[in-house]
Coordinates of C-alpha atoms in Angstrom, one line a residue:
Chain Q
M1 CA 70.2 -40.2 -7.4
T2 CA 68.1 -39.9 -4.2
P3 CA 65.7 -42.9 -3.3
V4 CA 62.5 -40.7 -4.5
E5 CA 64.1 -40.1 -7.8
V6 CA 64.9 -43.7 -8.4
G7 CA 61.3 -44.7 -7.3
S8 CA 59.6 -42.1 -9.6
L9 CA 61.8 -43.2 -12.6
S10 CA 60.8 -46.8 -11.9
V11 CA 57.2 -45.9 -12.1
L12 CA 57.7 -44.2 -15.4
A13 CA 59.9 -47.2 -16.5
I14 CA 57.0 -49.5 -15.7
V15 CA 54.5 -47.7 -17.5
F16 CA 56.8 -47.6 -20.6
L17 CA 57.7 -51.3 -20.5
V18 CA 54.1 -52.3 -20.0
Y19 CA 52.9 -50.2 -22.8
V20 CA 55.5 -51.6 -25.2
G21 CA 54.3 -55.0 -24.4
V22 CA 56.5 -56.4 -21.7
Y23 CA 54.8 -58.9 -19.5
I24 CA 53.3 -56.8 -16.6
P25 CA 54.4 -59.0 -13.7
V26 CA 58.0 -59.2 -15.4
A27 CA 58.0 -55.4 -15.7
L28 CA 56.7 -54.8 -12.3
G29 CA 59.3 -57.4 -10.8
L30 CA 62.3 -56.6 -12.6
V31 CA 62.1 -52.8 -12.5
S32 CA 61.5 -53.0 -8.6
F33 CA 64.4 -55.3 -8.2
V34 CA 66.7 -53.1 -10.0
S35 CA 65.4 -50.1 -8.2
I36 CA 65.9 -51.9 -4.7
W37 CA 69.4 -52.7 -5.8
L38 CA 70.2 -49.1 -6.9
I39 CA 68.6 -47.6 -3.7
S40 CA 70.2 -49.8 -1.3
G41 CA 73.5 -50.2 -3.3
K42 CA 73.5 -53.9 -2.3
S43 CA 72.5 -56.8 -4.3
I44 CA 71.6 -59.0 -1.4
L45 CA 68.8 -56.7 -0.3
A46 CA 67.2 -56.8 -3.7
F47 CA 67.3 -60.6 -4.0
N48 CA 65.8 -60.8 -0.6
F49 CA 62.6 -58.7 -1.5
L50 CA 62.4 -60.9 -4.7
R51 CA 62.8 -63.9 -2.7
V52 CA 60.0 -63.0 -0.3
A53 CA 57.7 -61.8 -3.0
V54 CA 57.8 -64.9 -4.9
G55 CA 57.8 -67.3 -2.0
D56 CA 55.2 -65.6 0.1
G57 CA 53.5 -63.6 -2.5
V58 CA 50.6 -66.1 -3.1
T59 CA 50.4 -67.4 0.5
E60 CA 47.3 -65.4 1.5
Y61 CA 44.0 -67.2 2.2
P62 CA 41.8 -64.6 0.4
F63 CA 43.7 -65.1 -2.7
A64 CA 41.9 -68.3 -3.1
T65 CA 38.9 -66.3 -4.3
I66 CA 40.6 -65.8 -7.5
P67 CA 40.3 -69.5 -8.8
L68 CA 37.1 -70.0 -7.1
F69 CA 35.3 -67.0 -8.6
T70 CA 36.7 -67.6 -11.8
V71 CA 35.7 -71.0 -12.2
M72 CA 32.2 -70.2 -11.2
G73 CA 32.0 -67.6 -13.7
L74 CA 33.1 -69.8 -16.4
L75 CA 30.7 -72.3 -15.4
V76 CA 27.7 -70.1 -15.4
S77 CA 28.7 -68.9 -18.9
R78 CA 28.7 -72.3 -20.0
A79 CA 25.2 -73.2 -18.3
G80 CA 23.7 -70.4 -20.2
L81 CA 22.6 -68.3 -17.3
G82 CA 23.3 -65.2 -19.1
T83 CA 21.2 -66.0 -22.2
D84 CA 18.4 -66.9 -19.8
I85 CA 18.2 -63.8 -17.9
Y86 CA 18.4 -61.8 -21.2
T87 CA 15.4 -63.8 -22.6
V88 CA 13.5 -63.0 -19.6
L89 CA 14.2 -59.4 -19.3
N90 CA 13.7 -59.0 -23.2
R91 CA 10.2 -60.1 -22.7
G92 CA 9.8 -57.3 -20.1
F93 CA 11.1 -54.6 -22.1
H94 CA 10.4 -55.2 -25.7
K95 CA 7.6 -52.8 -25.9
L96 CA 9.8 -49.9 -25.2
T97 CA 11.9 -48.0 -27.9
G98 CA 15.4 -49.3 -27.2
G99 CA 13.8 -52.2 -25.2
V100 CA 16.4 -54.8 -26.3
G101 CA 19.1 -52.3 -25.1
M102 CA 17.5 -52.0 -21.7
A103 CA 17.2 -55.6 -21.4
T104 CA 20.9 -56.1 -22.3
V105 CA 21.9 -53.6 -19.7
G106 CA 19.7 -55.3 -17.2
A107 CA 20.8 -58.9 -17.9
N108 CA 24.3 -57.8 -17.8
A109 CA 23.7 -56.3 -14.2
V110 CA 22.2 -59.7 -13.1
F111 CA 24.8 -61.6 -15.0
A112 CA 27.4 -59.7 -13.3
A113 CA 26.4 -60.8 -9.9
V114 CA 27.6 -64.3 -10.7
T115 CA 30.5 -63.5 -12.8
G116 CA 33.7 -61.3 -11.9
S117 CA 34.7 -60.5 -15.5
S118 CA 33.7 -57.9 -18.1
I119 CA 35.3 -60.1 -20.9
A120 CA 32.8 -63.0 -20.1
S121 CA 29.8 -60.4 -20.1
A122 CA 31.1 -58.7 -23.2
S123 CA 31.5 -62.0 -25.3
V124 CA 28.3 -63.6 -24.1
F125 CA 26.0 -60.6 -24.9
T126 CA 27.7 -59.8 -28.1
R127 CA 26.6 -63.2 -29.5
I128 CA 23.2 -62.9 -28.2
A129 CA 22.0 -59.2 -28.1
V130 CA 23.9 -57.6 -31.0
P131 CA 22.5 -59.9 -33.7
E132 CA 19.0 -59.3 -32.4
M133 CA 19.3 -55.7 -32.3
R134 CA 20.7 -55.7 -35.7
K135 CA 17.6 -57.9 -37.0
L136 CA 15.4 -55.5 -35.5
N137 CA 17.0 -52.4 -37.3
Y138 CA 18.7 -50.9 -34.3
D139 CA 21.7 -48.6 -35.0
K140 CA 24.9 -50.7 -35.3
R141 CA 26.8 -48.2 -33.1
F142 CA 24.0 -48.1 -30.5
A143 CA 23.9 -52.1 -30.4
V144 CA 27.5 -52.6 -29.9
G145 CA 27.8 -49.6 -27.7
V146 CA 25.3 -51.0 -25.4
V147 CA 26.9 -54.3 -24.9
A148 CA 30.4 -52.5 -24.4
G149 CA 29.0 -50.1 -21.8
S150 CA 27.2 -52.6 -19.9
S151 CA 30.1 -55.2 -19.9
V152 CA 31.8 -52.9 -17.3
L153 CA 29.1 -54.0 -14.9
G154 CA 30.8 -57.3 -14.6
M155 CA 33.6 -55.6 -13.0
I156 CA 31.8 -53.3 -10.5
I157 CA 28.9 -55.5 -9.5
P158 CA 30.3 -58.4 -7.1
P159 CA 31.9 -60.7 -7.3
S160 CA 34.4 -59.1 -9.3
A161 CA 38.1 -59.6 -10.1
M162 CA 39.0 -56.0 -9.9
L163 CA 37.6 -55.5 -6.5
I164 CA 39.5 -58.5 -5.4
I165 CA 42.6 -57.2 -6.9
Y166 CA 42.2 -53.9 -5.2
S167 CA 41.4 -55.5 -1.8
F168 CA 44.8 -57.4 -2.1
V169 CA 46.8 -54.2 -2.7
S170 CA 45.2 -52.0 -0.1
E171 CA 44.8 -54.8 2.4
Q172 CA 40.9 -54.3 2.6
S173 CA 38.7 -57.2 3.2
V174 CA 37.4 -58.7 0.0
G175 CA 33.9 -59.1 1.7
D176 CA 33.7 -55.3 2.3
M177 CA 34.7 -54.5 -1.2
F178 CA 32.2 -56.8 -2.5
L179 CA 29.4 -55.2 -0.5
A180 CA 30.4 -51.8 -1.3
G181 CA 30.3 -52.5 -5.1
I182 CA 26.6 -53.2 -5.0
V183 CA 25.0 -49.9 -4.7
P184 CA 27.3 -48.1 -7.2
G185 CA 26.7 -51.1 -9.9
L186 CA 22.9 -50.7 -9.4
I187 CA 23.5 -46.8 -9.9
L188 CA 25.5 -47.2 -13.0
T189 CA 22.8 -49.8 -14.5
A190 CA 20.0 -47.3 -13.7
A191 CA 22.0 -44.5 -15.3
Y192 CA 22.4 -46.5 -18.4
I193 CA 18.7 -47.7 -18.7
S194 CA 17.6 -44.2 -18.1
W195 CA 20.0 -42.7 -20.8
I196 CA 18.4 -45.5 -23.1
F197 CA 14.9 -44.7 -22.1
I198 CA 15.3 -40.8 -22.4
S199 CA 17.1 -41.1 -25.8
G200 CA 14.2 -43.1 -27.1
Y201 CA 12.0 -40.1 -26.5
L202 CA 14.3 -37.3 -27.3
R203 CA 16.5 -38.7 -30.1
P204 CA 15.0 -42.1 -31.4
S205 CA 17.5 -42.0 -34.2
Y206 CA 20.3 -42.8 -32.1
I207 CA 18.9 -45.9 -31.1
G208 CA 17.8 -46.9 -34.8
K209 CA 15.4 -46.0 -37.6
N210 CA 12.3 -47.9 -38.2
I211 CA 12.9 -50.2 -35.4
D212 CA 10.8 -53.3 -35.5
K213 CA 9.3 -54.5 -32.2
A214 CA 9.6 -58.2 -32.3
F215 CA 6.5 -60.2 -31.6
E216 CA 7.5 -62.3 -28.3
R217 CA 5.6 -65.1 -27.0
P218 CA 5.1 -64.7 -23.2
L219 CA 6.9 -67.1 -21.3
S220 CA 4.9 -69.7 -19.3
L221 CA 5.5 -69.8 -15.5
S222 CA 7.7 -72.9 -15.8
E223 CA 9.8 -71.4 -18.4
L224 CA 10.2 -68.3 -16.4
M225 CA 11.1 -70.2 -13.2
D226 CA 13.6 -72.3 -15.1
K227 CA 15.3 -69.2 -16.5
T228 CA 15.3 -67.2 -13.2
V229 CA 15.4 -69.4 -10.3
P230 CA 19.1 -70.9 -10.9
I231 CA 20.6 -67.4 -11.0
V232 CA 18.7 -65.9 -8.3
A233 CA 19.5 -68.9 -6.1
L234 CA 23.2 -68.5 -6.8
I235 CA 23.2 -64.8 -6.2
M236 CA 21.4 -65.5 -2.9
L237 CA 23.9 -68.1 -2.0
V238 CA 27.0 -66.0 -2.9
L239 CA 26.3 -62.5 -1.9
G240 CA 23.7 -63.5 0.9
G241 CA 26.2 -65.9 2.3
I242 CA 28.9 -63.1 2.5
Y243 CA 26.4 -60.3 3.6
T244 CA 25.1 -62.3 6.6
G245 CA 28.5 -63.5 7.3
W246 CA 27.7 -67.2 7.1
L247 CA 30.4 -67.6 4.6
T248 CA 33.7 -65.9 3.8
P249 CA 34.2 -64.7 0.3
V250 CA 36.4 -67.6 -0.3
E251 CA 33.8 -70.1 0.9
A252 CA 31.1 -68.2 -1.1
G253 CA 33.3 -68.7 -4.0
A254 CA 33.7 -72.6 -3.5
S255 CA 30.0 -73.1 -2.7
G256 CA 29.1 -70.9 -5.8
A257 CA 31.6 -72.9 -8.0
L258 CA 30.0 -76.3 -6.9
F259 CA 26.4 -75.0 -7.1
S260 CA 27.3 -73.8 -10.8
V261 CA 28.5 -77.3 -11.6
I262 CA 25.3 -78.7 -10.4
I263 CA 23.3 -76.3 -12.5
A264 CA 25.3 -77.0 -15.5
V265 CA 25.1 -80.8 -15.1
L266 CA 21.3 -80.7 -14.5
R267 CA 20.9 -78.6 -17.7
R268 CA 22.9 -81.3 -19.5
R269 CA 25.3 -78.3 -20.4
M270 CA 28.4 -79.9 -18.8
T271 CA 30.5 -82.9 -20.0
W272 CA 33.5 -84.2 -18.3
R273 CA 35.6 -82.6 -21.3
G274 CA 33.8 -79.2 -20.6
L275 CA 34.4 -79.4 -16.9
W276 CA 38.1 -80.1 -17.4
E277 CA 38.6 -77.3 -20.2
T278 CA 36.9 -74.9 -17.7
A279 CA 39.4 -75.8 -15.0
I280 CA 42.4 -75.6 -17.1
E281 CA 41.1 -72.0 -18.2
T282 CA 40.8 -71.2 -14.5
G283 CA 44.2 -72.5 -13.9
H284 CA 45.7 -70.2 -16.4
I285 CA 43.8 -67.2 -15.2
T286 CA 44.7 -67.9 -11.8
A287 CA 48.4 -68.4 -12.3
S288 CA 48.5 -65.2 -14.4
I289 CA 46.6 -63.0 -11.8
L290 CA 48.3 -64.3 -8.9
F291 CA 51.9 -64.0 -10.1
L292 CA 50.9 -60.6 -11.1
I293 CA 49.8 -59.8 -7.7
A294 CA 52.9 -61.3 -6.1
M295 CA 54.9 -58.9 -8.4
A296 CA 52.8 -56.0 -7.6
S297 CA 53.5 -56.5 -3.8
L298 CA 57.2 -56.4 -4.8
Y299 CA 56.6 -53.1 -6.5
S300 CA 54.5 -51.9 -3.5
R301 CA 57.4 -52.5 -1.2
M302 CA 59.9 -51.0 -3.5
L303 CA 57.7 -47.7 -3.5
G304 CA 57.5 -47.8 0.1
Y305 CA 61.2 -48.3 0.4
A306 CA 62.0 -45.6 -1.8
G307 CA 59.7 -43.3 0.2
L308 CA 57.7 -42.3 -2.7
P309 CA 54.0 -42.4 -1.3
N310 CA 55.1 -40.1 1.6
E311 CA 56.9 -37.8 -0.8
L312 CA 53.8 -37.7 -2.9
D313 CA 51.8 -37.1 0.1
A314 CA 54.0 -34.3 1.3
F315 CA 54.2 -32.7 -2.1
L316 CA 50.6 -32.3 -2.5
Q317 CA 50.0 -31.2 1.2
Q318 CA 52.6 -28.5 0.5
R319 CA 50.8 -27.1 -2.3
N320 CA 47.6 -27.2 -0.1
F321 CA 45.8 -29.3 -2.4
G322 CA 42.2 -30.1 -0.8
F323 CA 40.2 -33.2 -1.5
I324 CA 38.8 -31.8 -4.7
E325 CA 42.1 -31.1 -6.3
V326 CA 43.6 -34.4 -5.3
M327 CA 40.4 -36.2 -6.7
I328 CA 40.7 -34.3 -9.9
I329 CA 44.4 -35.3 -10.4
Y330 CA 43.6 -38.7 -9.5
V331 CA 40.8 -39.3 -12.0
L332 CA 42.6 -37.4 -14.8
L333 CA 45.6 -39.8 -14.0
M334 CA 43.3 -42.9 -14.2
L335 CA 41.7 -41.7 -17.4
F336 CA 45.1 -41.0 -19.0
L337 CA 46.5 -44.4 -18.0
G338 CA 43.3 -45.9 -19.0
T339 CA 44.2 -45.1 -22.7
I340 CA 47.4 -47.1 -22.6
L341 CA 47.1 -49.5 -19.9
D342 CA 44.6 -52.2 -18.7
T343 CA 42.5 -51.8 -15.7
A344 CA 44.5 -54.5 -13.5
S345 CA 47.8 -52.6 -14.2
I346 CA 46.3 -49.3 -13.4
I347 CA 45.2 -50.7 -10.0
L348 CA 48.3 -52.2 -9.4
I349 CA 50.4 -49.1 -10.3
V350 CA 48.5 -46.2 -9.1
V351 CA 46.9 -47.6 -5.7
P352 CA 50.3 -48.3 -3.9
L353 CA 51.2 -44.7 -4.7
F354 CA 47.9 -43.0 -3.6
I355 CA 47.0 -44.9 -0.7
T356 CA 49.2 -43.4 2.0
L357 CA 47.8 -40.0 1.0
M358 CA 44.1 -41.2 1.1
E359 CA 44.9 -42.5 4.6
T360 CA 46.4 -39.4 5.9
M361 CA 43.5 -37.4 4.3
G362 CA 41.3 -39.7 6.4
M363 CA 39.5 -41.0 3.4
N364 CA 37.7 -44.4 3.6
L365 CA 39.6 -47.0 1.7
V366 CA 36.8 -49.1 0.7
W367 CA 35.3 -46.1 -1.1
F368 CA 38.6 -45.3 -2.7
G369 CA 38.6 -48.8 -4.0
I370 CA 35.1 -48.3 -5.7
I371 CA 36.3 -45.0 -7.2
T372 CA 39.6 -46.6 -8.4
V373 CA 37.9 -49.6 -10.1
I374 CA 35.3 -47.5 -11.7
G375 CA 37.7 -44.8 -12.9
A376 CA 40.1 -47.5 -14.3
E377 CA 37.3 -49.1 -15.9
I378 CA 36.4 -46.3 -18.2
G379 CA 39.6 -47.2 -20.0
L380 CA 37.8 -50.3 -21.1
L381 CA 35.8 -48.3 -23.3
T382 CA 38.1 -45.7 -24.7
P383 CA 40.6 -46.0 -27.6
P384 CA 43.5 -46.9 -28.3
L385 CA 43.3 -49.8 -25.7
G386 CA 39.7 -50.3 -25.1
I387 CA 39.7 -54.2 -24.1
S388 CA 36.1 -54.6 -24.0
C389 CA 35.5 -52.9 -27.4
F390 CA 38.3 -55.3 -28.8
V391 CA 36.5 -58.2 -27.4
I392 CA 33.3 -57.2 -28.9
K393 CA 34.7 -56.6 -32.3
A394 CA 36.6 -60.1 -32.2
S395 CA 33.5 -62.1 -30.9
L396 CA 31.0 -60.3 -33.4
N397 CA 32.3 -61.6 -36.5
D398 CA 30.5 -59.1 -38.6
P399 CA 32.4 -57.1 -41.2
E400 CA 29.8 -54.3 -41.2
V401 CA 30.9 -53.3 -37.8
S402 CA 34.2 -51.7 -37.6
L403 CA 36.3 -51.3 -34.3
K404 CA 35.5 -47.4 -34.9
D405 CA 31.9 -48.3 -34.6
V406 CA 32.3 -49.9 -31.4
F407 CA 34.5 -47.2 -29.9
F408 CA 31.9 -44.6 -31.0
G409 CA 29.0 -46.6 -29.7
A410 CA 30.6 -47.1 -26.5
F411 CA 31.7 -43.3 -25.9
P412 CA 28.2 -42.0 -24.4
F413 CA 28.4 -45.0 -22.1
A414 CA 32.0 -44.1 -20.9
M415 CA 30.7 -40.4 -20.3
I416 CA 27.8 -41.8 -18.1
M417 CA 30.4 -43.8 -16.2
L418 CA 32.4 -40.6 -15.6
L419 CA 29.2 -38.8 -14.4
V420 CA 28.5 -41.6 -12.0
L421 CA 32.1 -41.6 -11.0
I422 CA 31.9 -37.9 -10.1
F423 CA 28.6 -38.6 -8.1
L424 CA 30.0 -41.6 -6.2
I425 CA 33.0 -39.4 -5.2
A426 CA 30.9 -36.6 -4.0
F427 CA 28.6 -38.9 -2.1
P428 CA 30.8 -41.7 -0.5
V429 CA 27.9 -43.1 1.6
L430 CA 26.5 -44.6 -1.6
S431 CA 29.6 -47.0 -1.7
I432 CA 30.3 -47.6 2.0
G433 CA 26.7 -47.1 3.4
I434 CA 25.9 -50.7 3.1
L435 CA 28.8 -51.6 5.3
S436 CA 27.4 -50.1 8.7
Chain S
M1 CA 68.8 -75.7 -36.9
M2 CA 65.4 -74.3 -35.9
I3 CA 64.0 -77.8 -36.4
A4 CA 66.6 -79.2 -33.9
I5 CA 65.7 -76.3 -31.4
S6 CA 62.0 -77.1 -31.7
R7 CA 62.7 -80.8 -30.9
L8 CA 64.5 -79.7 -27.7
Y9 CA 61.6 -77.4 -26.8
L10 CA 59.1 -80.3 -27.1
P11 CA 60.0 -82.0 -23.8
F12 CA 59.5 -78.6 -22.0
I13 CA 56.2 -78.4 -23.6
V14 CA 55.3 -81.7 -22.4
V15 CA 56.6 -81.3 -18.9
A16 CA 54.6 -77.8 -18.7
S17 CA 51.5 -79.6 -19.8
Y18 CA 51.7 -82.2 -17.2
A19 CA 52.5 -79.9 -14.5
N20 CA 49.4 -77.8 -15.7
K21 CA 47.4 -81.0 -15.5
I22 CA 48.3 -81.6 -11.9
G23 CA 47.6 -77.9 -11.0
T24 CA 44.2 -78.5 -12.6
I25 CA 43.4 -81.2 -10.3
V26 CA 44.5 -79.2 -7.3
I27 CA 41.7 -76.8 -8.3
F28 CA 39.0 -79.5 -8.2
F29 CA 40.7 -80.6 -4.8
L30 CA 40.4 -77.0 -3.4
V31 CA 36.7 -76.7 -4.5
A32 CA 35.9 -79.9 -2.8
T33 CA 37.8 -79.3 0.2
M34 CA 36.2 -75.9 0.9
N35 CA 32.6 -77.3 0.3
Y36 CA 33.4 -80.3 2.5
D37 CA 34.4 -77.6 5.3
V38 CA 31.4 -75.3 4.6
V39 CA 28.9 -78.4 5.0
A40 CA 30.8 -80.0 7.9
R41 CA 31.0 -76.9 9.7
G42 CA 27.8 -75.3 9.0
F43 CA 25.6 -78.5 9.4
F44 CA 27.6 -80.6 11.6
H45 CA 29.7 -78.1 13.6
A46 CA 32.7 -80.0 12.8
P47 CA 35.0 -77.8 10.8
L48 CA 37.9 -79.2 8.9
N49 CA 41.2 -78.4 10.9
G50 CA 43.8 -76.7 9.0
V51 CA 41.7 -75.6 5.9
V52 CA 43.3 -72.3 5.8
E53 CA 46.7 -74.1 5.5
V54 CA 45.4 -76.5 2.7
V55 CA 44.0 -73.6 0.9
I56 CA 47.5 -71.6 1.0
F57 CA 49.4 -74.7 0.0
S58 CA 47.1 -75.5 -3.0
L59 CA 47.3 -71.7 -4.1
I60 CA 51.1 -72.2 -4.4
L61 CA 50.8 -75.5 -6.1
I62 CA 48.1 -74.0 -8.6
V63 CA 50.1 -70.9 -9.5
F64 CA 53.5 -72.4 -9.8
L65 CA 52.5 -75.7 -11.6
Q66 CA 50.4 -73.8 -14.2
L67 CA 52.7 -70.9 -14.8
P68 CA 55.1 -72.6 -17.2
D69 CA 52.1 -73.4 -19.5
V70 CA 50.8 -70.1 -19.1
V71 CA 54.0 -68.8 -20.4
H72 CA 54.2 -71.3 -23.1
H73 CA 50.7 -70.3 -24.3
N74 CA 51.6 -66.5 -24.3
R75 CA 49.0 -66.1 -21.6
L76 CA 51.0 -64.2 -19.0
T77 CA 49.4 -60.8 -18.4
R78 CA 50.4 -58.0 -20.9
S79 CA 48.7 -55.2 -22.8
D80 CA 49.7 -56.0 -26.3
G81 CA 48.1 -53.1 -28.2
F82 CA 51.3 -51.5 -29.1
L83 CA 53.0 -54.6 -30.0
N84 CA 50.1 -55.7 -32.4
F85 CA 50.2 -52.2 -33.9
I86 CA 53.8 -52.7 -34.6
Y87 CA 53.3 -56.3 -35.9
T88 CA 50.9 -55.2 -38.6
R89 CA 53.0 -52.1 -39.7
A90 CA 56.5 -53.4 -39.5
P91 CA 56.7 -57.2 -38.9
S92 CA 60.4 -57.5 -38.6
I93 CA 60.5 -54.7 -35.8
G94 CA 57.7 -56.4 -34.2
D95 CA 59.6 -59.6 -34.2
V96 CA 62.7 -58.1 -32.8
L97 CA 60.6 -56.5 -30.0
S98 CA 58.8 -59.6 -29.1
R99 CA 61.8 -61.5 -28.9
S100 CA 63.5 -59.0 -26.8
I101 CA 60.6 -59.1 -24.5
N102 CA 60.8 -62.7 -24.1
A103 CA 64.4 -62.3 -23.4
I104 CA 63.6 -59.9 -20.6
G105 CA 61.2 -62.6 -19.2
C106 CA 64.0 -65.2 -19.4
L107 CA 66.4 -62.9 -17.5
F108 CA 63.7 -62.3 -14.7
M109 CA 62.8 -65.9 -14.2
G110 CA 66.3 -66.9 -14.2
L111 CA 66.9 -64.3 -11.3
I112 CA 64.1 -65.7 -9.4
A113 CA 65.3 -69.3 -10.0
W114 CA 68.8 -68.2 -8.8
T115 CA 67.2 -66.8 -5.6
M116 CA 64.9 -69.6 -4.9
W117 CA 67.4 -72.4 -5.3
P118 CA 69.1 -71.7 -1.7
D119 CA 65.7 -71.3 -0.2
F120 CA 64.6 -74.8 -1.5
L121 CA 67.9 -76.2 -0.3
E122 CA 67.5 -74.8 3.1
S123 CA 64.0 -76.2 3.5
I124 CA 64.9 -79.7 2.5
E125 CA 68.1 -79.6 4.7
S126 CA 65.9 -78.7 7.7
C127 CA 64.4 -82.2 7.5
H128 CA 68.0 -83.9 7.7
F129 CA 67.0 -86.8 5.4
I130 CA 70.6 -87.8 4.8
T131 CA 72.7 -85.9 7.1
A132 CA 72.5 -86.2 10.9
P133 CA 70.4 -83.8 12.9
E134 CA 72.1 -81.6 15.4
F135 CA 69.6 -82.6 18.1
G136 CA 66.5 -84.8 18.6
V137 CA 66.1 -88.3 17.4
Q138 CA 68.9 -89.6 15.4
H139 CA 68.9 -91.8 12.5
T140 CA 68.5 -95.4 13.2
G141 CA 69.5 -96.8 9.7
E142 CA 66.0 -98.2 9.3
L143 CA 64.5 -96.4 6.0
W144 CA 61.0 -96.1 6.9
T145 CA 61.3 -95.1 10.4
D146 CA 63.9 -92.4 9.6
L147 CA 61.9 -91.1 6.8
K148 CA 58.9 -90.7 9.1
V149 CA 61.0 -88.9 11.7
A150 CA 62.8 -86.6 9.0
F151 CA 59.4 -85.5 7.6
G152 CA 58.5 -84.4 11.4
R153 CA 61.9 -82.4 11.5
C154 CA 61.2 -80.3 8.2
D155 CA 60.5 -76.5 8.4
Y156 CA 56.8 -76.4 8.3
F157 CA 54.1 -73.8 8.0
G158 CA 50.8 -74.0 9.8
T159 CA 49.9 -74.2 13.5
P160 CA 51.6 -77.2 15.4
G161 CA 48.8 -79.3 16.8
I162 CA 46.4 -78.4 14.3
F163 CA 47.9 -78.7 10.8
T164 CA 51.4 -78.5 9.6
A165 CA 52.8 -79.2 6.1
P166 CA 56.7 -79.3 5.4
W167 CA 57.6 -76.4 3.2
W168 CA 60.0 -78.1 0.9
P169 CA 57.6 -79.3 -1.6
A170 CA 56.2 -75.8 -2.0
K171 CA 59.8 -74.5 -2.5
L172 CA 60.4 -77.3 -5.0
A173 CA 57.3 -76.3 -6.9
I174 CA 58.4 -72.7 -7.0
F175 CA 61.8 -73.5 -8.1
F176 CA 60.7 -76.1 -10.8
S177 CA 58.2 -73.5 -12.0
V178 CA 60.6 -70.6 -12.5
T179 CA 63.3 -72.8 -14.0
M180 CA 60.8 -74.0 -16.6
C181 CA 59.6 -70.6 -17.2
C182 CA 63.1 -69.3 -17.8
G183 CA 63.8 -72.3 -20.4
I184 CA 60.6 -71.7 -22.2
F185 CA 61.2 -67.9 -22.6
L186 CA 64.6 -69.0 -23.9
F187 CA 63.1 -71.1 -26.4
K188 CA 60.7 -68.3 -27.4
V189 CA 63.6 -65.9 -28.0
M190 CA 65.2 -68.6 -30.3
L191 CA 62.1 -69.5 -32.0
G192 CA 60.3 -66.4 -32.2
P193 CA 57.1 -65.8 -30.2
Y194 CA 54.8 -68.0 -32.6
G195 CA 57.4 -70.2 -33.9
D196 CA 55.8 -73.2 -32.0
S197 CA 52.6 -74.3 -33.3
A198 CA 51.1 -74.8 -30.0
A199 CA 50.8 -71.2 -29.2
S200 CA 49.0 -69.5 -32.2
K201 CA 48.6 -65.9 -32.7
S202 CA 45.0 -65.6 -32.3
D203 CA 45.2 -67.3 -28.9
A204 CA 47.8 -64.7 -28.0
S205 CA 46.0 -61.5 -29.0
I206 CA 42.4 -62.1 -27.7
A207 CA 42.8 -64.7 -24.8
V208 CA 45.8 -62.7 -23.2
K209 CA 43.8 -59.6 -22.9
G210 CA 40.9 -61.7 -21.6
T211 CA 42.7 -63.0 -18.6
L212 CA 42.1 -60.0 -16.3
T213 CA 39.1 -57.9 -17.7

């Protein structure tokens, strides 16, 4: 077999193994190890690649963003910042048809600016927004769909674990990726809110029949301050610190983590035990993500060794594929993989294959990262492996809402994501304009 | 038989859990160090030397001290949609599949341990704790002085003059970690994925997915 054949087979083998449930780092590492052995014909080379991947795989300063932003995200969830911002926005939107839905989207967008995870958003807002919408006679599919759809904002609006992971595999700066995620995240938020607003006029039955408008006592100024100042201050510290260059992303994560502990303690939401549990959870997440990234680096080196990225580049060039064709292939590939793999695996498997091609085409790699993350995130909302939808079903605990309802409800939001993705592909300046 | 194996598994769980606790303390240490540096640099123009090296060293410790516990709690990243589907349709096939997956994990961790061991040996021999060094200060026979000198000889990472740390504790942590993971996977093959009470099924199907998304 030629190296390119071994490389191609190894990609298929990894997709297959991950699909049947082999641990992702194990699948990436073991298949890469065997492939290098087969290509070189020498075991020593395979063992050396493996040793370097494990020994040096986690020794990068920017990797510290993973534990720091994870701990910050867990702490702000515990401190109840998500609930706060939802309460505030709900007062603002409650007069509109679908107002609770809009408030959920808005609150998700703000909460996303202090957490890096869609799962955190999905579980927090399932518990607060869905019961309220159900109480007010909102359609159940709409209620869960809004939460599922807006939970993906957690991954696009910085800080975001997926942007961090992309920055590692593509060797881009974490700070640049974060800044580039802001405008696309806001566009998606605006698109969701507009969709709910327009549906409220054109097809109110989609949102619900005989919707009650809850009487909401207006918040006093001190309540308003109490619910908004901490989260706004945290966003200014973290994103402001990175944007002005005063803090590196790692330092921003550390400051954000400390600030979140202080907020949680001041609000009496934090006990020693709670803090310890948060740290343990952070450790588990950090260890699994960084081990995954170390193994992905082995995979990426194996692909390079097999010459697969160059071969793919040559193959597509030979057929005179232009920008549009390549993008169509890329998006379709991600949508397909999104139905069987989770977001991180898609990024880790697909990016090393395509990045050489993108470079030779003269594409901006920061922009490419935003496209990749959003494209891979659509899979969070589509069956059979829509992870956001599973989390919502699991944290809802309402037998009247089936997993099918969640998927149906999330579908319009997945379509909006796809439209926004096409828009962002057509206008790269929306992602990277902020960097210049 | 199963009970005997479970008893043997227990020490692994305990060691993994203690390693996990140490790793957790390193996280607090990391947050504290970084914040100290931000404040010292931003307000007092006195940055902490070697903070990058400290961060990298902490990362190695966090990842590898926690990894065995992660494996024990079935929280290593995987997408288990298909596996759960098989489990509900045909539990016995699901069980075989699950054990095979853990066997693959065991094999892979074993491979890493096999390749990391010489690496660790090399890093610790570079200090010449026992053997006589080829050049430089020789052993005096006095334990404390010799030990101090030996630590200075070790292969290090970092920048000389600013901050250096010997490599071997990091290599040891890695070797310890992957060996533990290999053992834990082996017990999971023998006991079945949910054979031990500490890692419950619910925790596996929800939390595992939650790790990344």
